[in-house]
XYZ file of C-alpha atoms in Angstrom:
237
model
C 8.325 29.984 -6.406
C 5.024 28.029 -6.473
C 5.780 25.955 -9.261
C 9.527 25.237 -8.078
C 7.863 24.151 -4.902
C 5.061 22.070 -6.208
C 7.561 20.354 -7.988
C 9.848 19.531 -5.566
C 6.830 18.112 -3.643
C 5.910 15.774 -6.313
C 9.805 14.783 -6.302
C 9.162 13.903 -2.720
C 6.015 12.214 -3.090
C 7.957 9.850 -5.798
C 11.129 9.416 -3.807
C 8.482 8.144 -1.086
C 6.835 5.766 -3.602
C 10.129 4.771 -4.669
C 11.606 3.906 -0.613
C 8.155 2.240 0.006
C 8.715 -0.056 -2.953
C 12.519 -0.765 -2.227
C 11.327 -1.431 1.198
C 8.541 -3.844 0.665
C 11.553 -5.494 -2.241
C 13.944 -5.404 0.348
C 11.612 -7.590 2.428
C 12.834 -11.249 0.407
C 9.984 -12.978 2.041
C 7.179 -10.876 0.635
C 8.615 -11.469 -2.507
C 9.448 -15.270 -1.999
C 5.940 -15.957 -0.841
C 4.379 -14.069 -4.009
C 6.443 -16.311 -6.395
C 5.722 -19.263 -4.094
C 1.789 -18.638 -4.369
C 2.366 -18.019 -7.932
C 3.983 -21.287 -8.859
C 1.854 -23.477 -6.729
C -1.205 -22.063 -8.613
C 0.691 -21.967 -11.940
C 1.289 -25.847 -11.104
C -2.073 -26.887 -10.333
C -3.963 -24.879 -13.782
C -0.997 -26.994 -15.841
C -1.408 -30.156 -13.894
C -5.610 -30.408 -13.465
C -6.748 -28.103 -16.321
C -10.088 -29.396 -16.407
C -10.608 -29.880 -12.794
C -9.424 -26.240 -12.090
C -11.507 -24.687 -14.372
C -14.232 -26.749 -12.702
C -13.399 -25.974 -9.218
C -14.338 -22.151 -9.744
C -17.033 -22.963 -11.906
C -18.701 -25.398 -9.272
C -18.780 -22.106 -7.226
C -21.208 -19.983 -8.678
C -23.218 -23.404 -10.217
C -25.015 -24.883 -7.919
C -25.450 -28.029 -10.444
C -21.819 -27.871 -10.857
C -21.645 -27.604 -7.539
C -23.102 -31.120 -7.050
C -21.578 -32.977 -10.224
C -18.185 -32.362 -8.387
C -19.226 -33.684 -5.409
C -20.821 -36.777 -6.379
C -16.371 -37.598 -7.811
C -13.926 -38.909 -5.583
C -11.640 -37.353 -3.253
C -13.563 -34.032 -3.074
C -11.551 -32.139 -0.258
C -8.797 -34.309 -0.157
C -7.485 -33.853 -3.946
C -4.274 -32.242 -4.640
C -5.866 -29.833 -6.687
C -7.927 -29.068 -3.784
C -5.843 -28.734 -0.957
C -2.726 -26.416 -2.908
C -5.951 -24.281 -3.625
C -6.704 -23.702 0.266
C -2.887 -23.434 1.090
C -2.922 -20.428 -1.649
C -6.102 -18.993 -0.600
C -4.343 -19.252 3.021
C -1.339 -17.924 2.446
C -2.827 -14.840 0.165
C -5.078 -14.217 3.755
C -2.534 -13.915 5.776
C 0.070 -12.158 3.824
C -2.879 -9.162 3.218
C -3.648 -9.258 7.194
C 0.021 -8.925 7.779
C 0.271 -5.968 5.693
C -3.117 -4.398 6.745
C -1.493 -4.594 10.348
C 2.120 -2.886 8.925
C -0.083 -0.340 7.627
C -2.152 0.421 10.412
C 0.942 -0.103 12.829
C 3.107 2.251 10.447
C 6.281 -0.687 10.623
C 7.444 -2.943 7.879
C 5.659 -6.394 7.198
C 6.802 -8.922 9.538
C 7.394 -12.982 8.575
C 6.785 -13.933 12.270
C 3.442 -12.377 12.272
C 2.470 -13.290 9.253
C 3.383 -17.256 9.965
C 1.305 -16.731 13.289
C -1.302 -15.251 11.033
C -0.975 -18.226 8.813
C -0.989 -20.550 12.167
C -4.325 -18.825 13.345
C -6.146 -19.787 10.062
C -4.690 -23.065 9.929
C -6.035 -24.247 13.688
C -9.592 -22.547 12.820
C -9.719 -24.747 9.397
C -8.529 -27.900 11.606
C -11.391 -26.965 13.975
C -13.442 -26.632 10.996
C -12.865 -30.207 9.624
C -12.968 -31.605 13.078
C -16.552 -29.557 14.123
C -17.684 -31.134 10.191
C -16.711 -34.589 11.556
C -18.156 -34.385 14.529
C -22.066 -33.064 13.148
C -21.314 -35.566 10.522
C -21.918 -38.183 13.546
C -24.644 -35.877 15.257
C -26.867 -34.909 11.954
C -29.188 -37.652 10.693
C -29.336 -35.725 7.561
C -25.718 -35.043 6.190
C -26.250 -33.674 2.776
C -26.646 -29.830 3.347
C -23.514 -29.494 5.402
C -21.533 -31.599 3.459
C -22.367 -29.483 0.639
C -22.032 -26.396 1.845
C -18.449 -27.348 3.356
C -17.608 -28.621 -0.395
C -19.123 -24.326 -1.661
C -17.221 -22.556 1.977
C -14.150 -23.698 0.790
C -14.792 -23.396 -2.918
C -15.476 -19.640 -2.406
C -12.346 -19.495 0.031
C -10.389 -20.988 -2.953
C -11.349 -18.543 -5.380
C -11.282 -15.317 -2.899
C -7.381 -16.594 -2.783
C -6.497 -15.750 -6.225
C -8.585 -12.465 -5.567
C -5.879 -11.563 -2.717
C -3.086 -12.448 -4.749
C -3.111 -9.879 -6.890
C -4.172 -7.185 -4.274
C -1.409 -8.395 -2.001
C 1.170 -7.443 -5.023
C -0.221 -4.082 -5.817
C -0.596 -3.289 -2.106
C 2.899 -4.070 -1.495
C 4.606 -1.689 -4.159
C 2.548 1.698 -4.147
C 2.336 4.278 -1.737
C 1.119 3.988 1.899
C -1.714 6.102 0.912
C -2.457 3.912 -2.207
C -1.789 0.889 -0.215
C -4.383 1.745 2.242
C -7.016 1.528 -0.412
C -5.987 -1.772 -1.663
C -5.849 -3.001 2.529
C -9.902 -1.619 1.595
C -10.481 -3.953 -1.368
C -9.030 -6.783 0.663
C -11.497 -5.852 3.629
C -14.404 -5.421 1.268
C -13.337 -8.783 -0.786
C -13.358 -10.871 2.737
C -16.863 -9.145 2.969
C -18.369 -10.211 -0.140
C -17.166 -13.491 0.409
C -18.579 -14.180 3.681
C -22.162 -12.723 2.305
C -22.224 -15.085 -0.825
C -21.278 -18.104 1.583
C -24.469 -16.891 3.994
C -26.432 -16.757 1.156
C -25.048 -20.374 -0.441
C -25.516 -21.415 3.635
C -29.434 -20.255 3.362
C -29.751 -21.974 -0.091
C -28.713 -25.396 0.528
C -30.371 -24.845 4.540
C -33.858 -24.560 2.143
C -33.199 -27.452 -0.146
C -31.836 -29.525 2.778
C -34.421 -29.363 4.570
C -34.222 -28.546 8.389
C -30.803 -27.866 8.424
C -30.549 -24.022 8.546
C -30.479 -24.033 12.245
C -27.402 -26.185 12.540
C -25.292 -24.165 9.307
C -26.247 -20.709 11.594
C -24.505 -22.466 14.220
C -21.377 -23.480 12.349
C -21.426 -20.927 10.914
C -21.217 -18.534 13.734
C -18.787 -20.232 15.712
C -16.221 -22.011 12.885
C -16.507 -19.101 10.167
C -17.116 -15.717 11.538
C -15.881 -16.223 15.177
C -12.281 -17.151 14.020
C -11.841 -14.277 11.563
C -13.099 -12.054 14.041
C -10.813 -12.649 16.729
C -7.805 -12.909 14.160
C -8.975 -9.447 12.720
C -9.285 -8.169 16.465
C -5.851 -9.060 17.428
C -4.579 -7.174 13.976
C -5.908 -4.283 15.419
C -5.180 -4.043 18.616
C -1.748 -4.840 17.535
C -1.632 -2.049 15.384
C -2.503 0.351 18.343
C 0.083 -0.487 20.672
């Protein structure tokens, strides 16, 4: 009787596993955006080879870091801005599911596009509050650099999400809910290594930590916080 019933719950816990997939597959725009992601970054590493491979070198290299920067076009090549619209898309798609998890409902594509919208106006602000201490700052160097590494790391935390966004998708809710972990604890470890990249170039800079504590509170943790927030607090309703 034990076994015919342990069985029969491990049929259930499969047929469960099996619904949750078919659900998440029955969602076309989960899967659309995937493949979208997929062949936007298959694209660039066929297109700019070298400069890909560079990109996520420059990341961890701080003399790499520079060599790129001293080229043309740093933020505003191709290369570089398909990048940020993966590494945005990948965000948003793993908030939107982290909120259909803790919400108990199926992914949504209007949440997740005013997910997506949310990121986008805090990277606008970004650029524009970079323009703006670009006219304040007598000495330009540190934040310009550390805007070229913030959106390098963003770039390669992207292709991190990717992945996670997949798995998280197709397994279990109670699988899933570790993979919504690995996405929390990636964003995490991203933020941390920008701080520290932040406190680097503030030292070699010269007299410019003050001002990247200040961006950095209001243009880079501020924005995720609130979007994270709202996530929640949706999720509770």
């Amino acid at each position: 009787m034990k076994a015919s019933t342990a069985i029969f719950a491990a049929q259930v816990r499969a047929m469960e596993g099996i619904e949750r997939s078919a659900l998440i597959l029955g969602n076309t725009w989960i899967v659309l955006t995937i493949l979208f992601s997929m062949m936007l970054l298959a694209y660039v590493h066929k297109a700019y080879p070298a400069r890909f491979g560079k990109l996520f070198r420059a990341t961890f290299n701080e003399r790499i870091t520079r060599q790129v920067m001293r080229e043309e076009m740093v933020f505003s090549h191709r290369a570089t801005l398909i990048l940020m619209l993966i590494a945005g898309i990948a965000t948003s798609l793993n908030l939107e599911l982290l909120r259909a998890n803790l919400n108990e409902s199926t992914p949504n594509i209007g949440y997740f596009f005013v997910i997506f919208l949310l990121l986008a106006a805090a990277y606008f602000a970004r650029q524009g509050m970079r323009a703006l201490l670009n006219i304040l700052l007598s000495s330009k160097s540190g934040l310009t650099e550390f805007n070229f590494v913030s959106s390098l790391i963003y770039k390669v935390l992207g292709l991190v999400l990717i992945p996670i966004a997949v798995i998280s998708s197709l397994v279990e809710k109670k699988l899933s809910l570790y993979f919504m972990g690995l996405f929390l604890v990636s964003m995490i470890l991203a933020a941390l290594f920008r701080w520290y990249r932040a406190w680097r170039i503030g030292r070699q800079a010269g007299g410019a930590v003050y001002h990247l504590l200040i961006y950095l509170c209001t243009l880079e943790i501020l924005p995720l916080l609130v979007i994270i927030k709202g996530v929640i607090e949706d999720s509770s309703i």
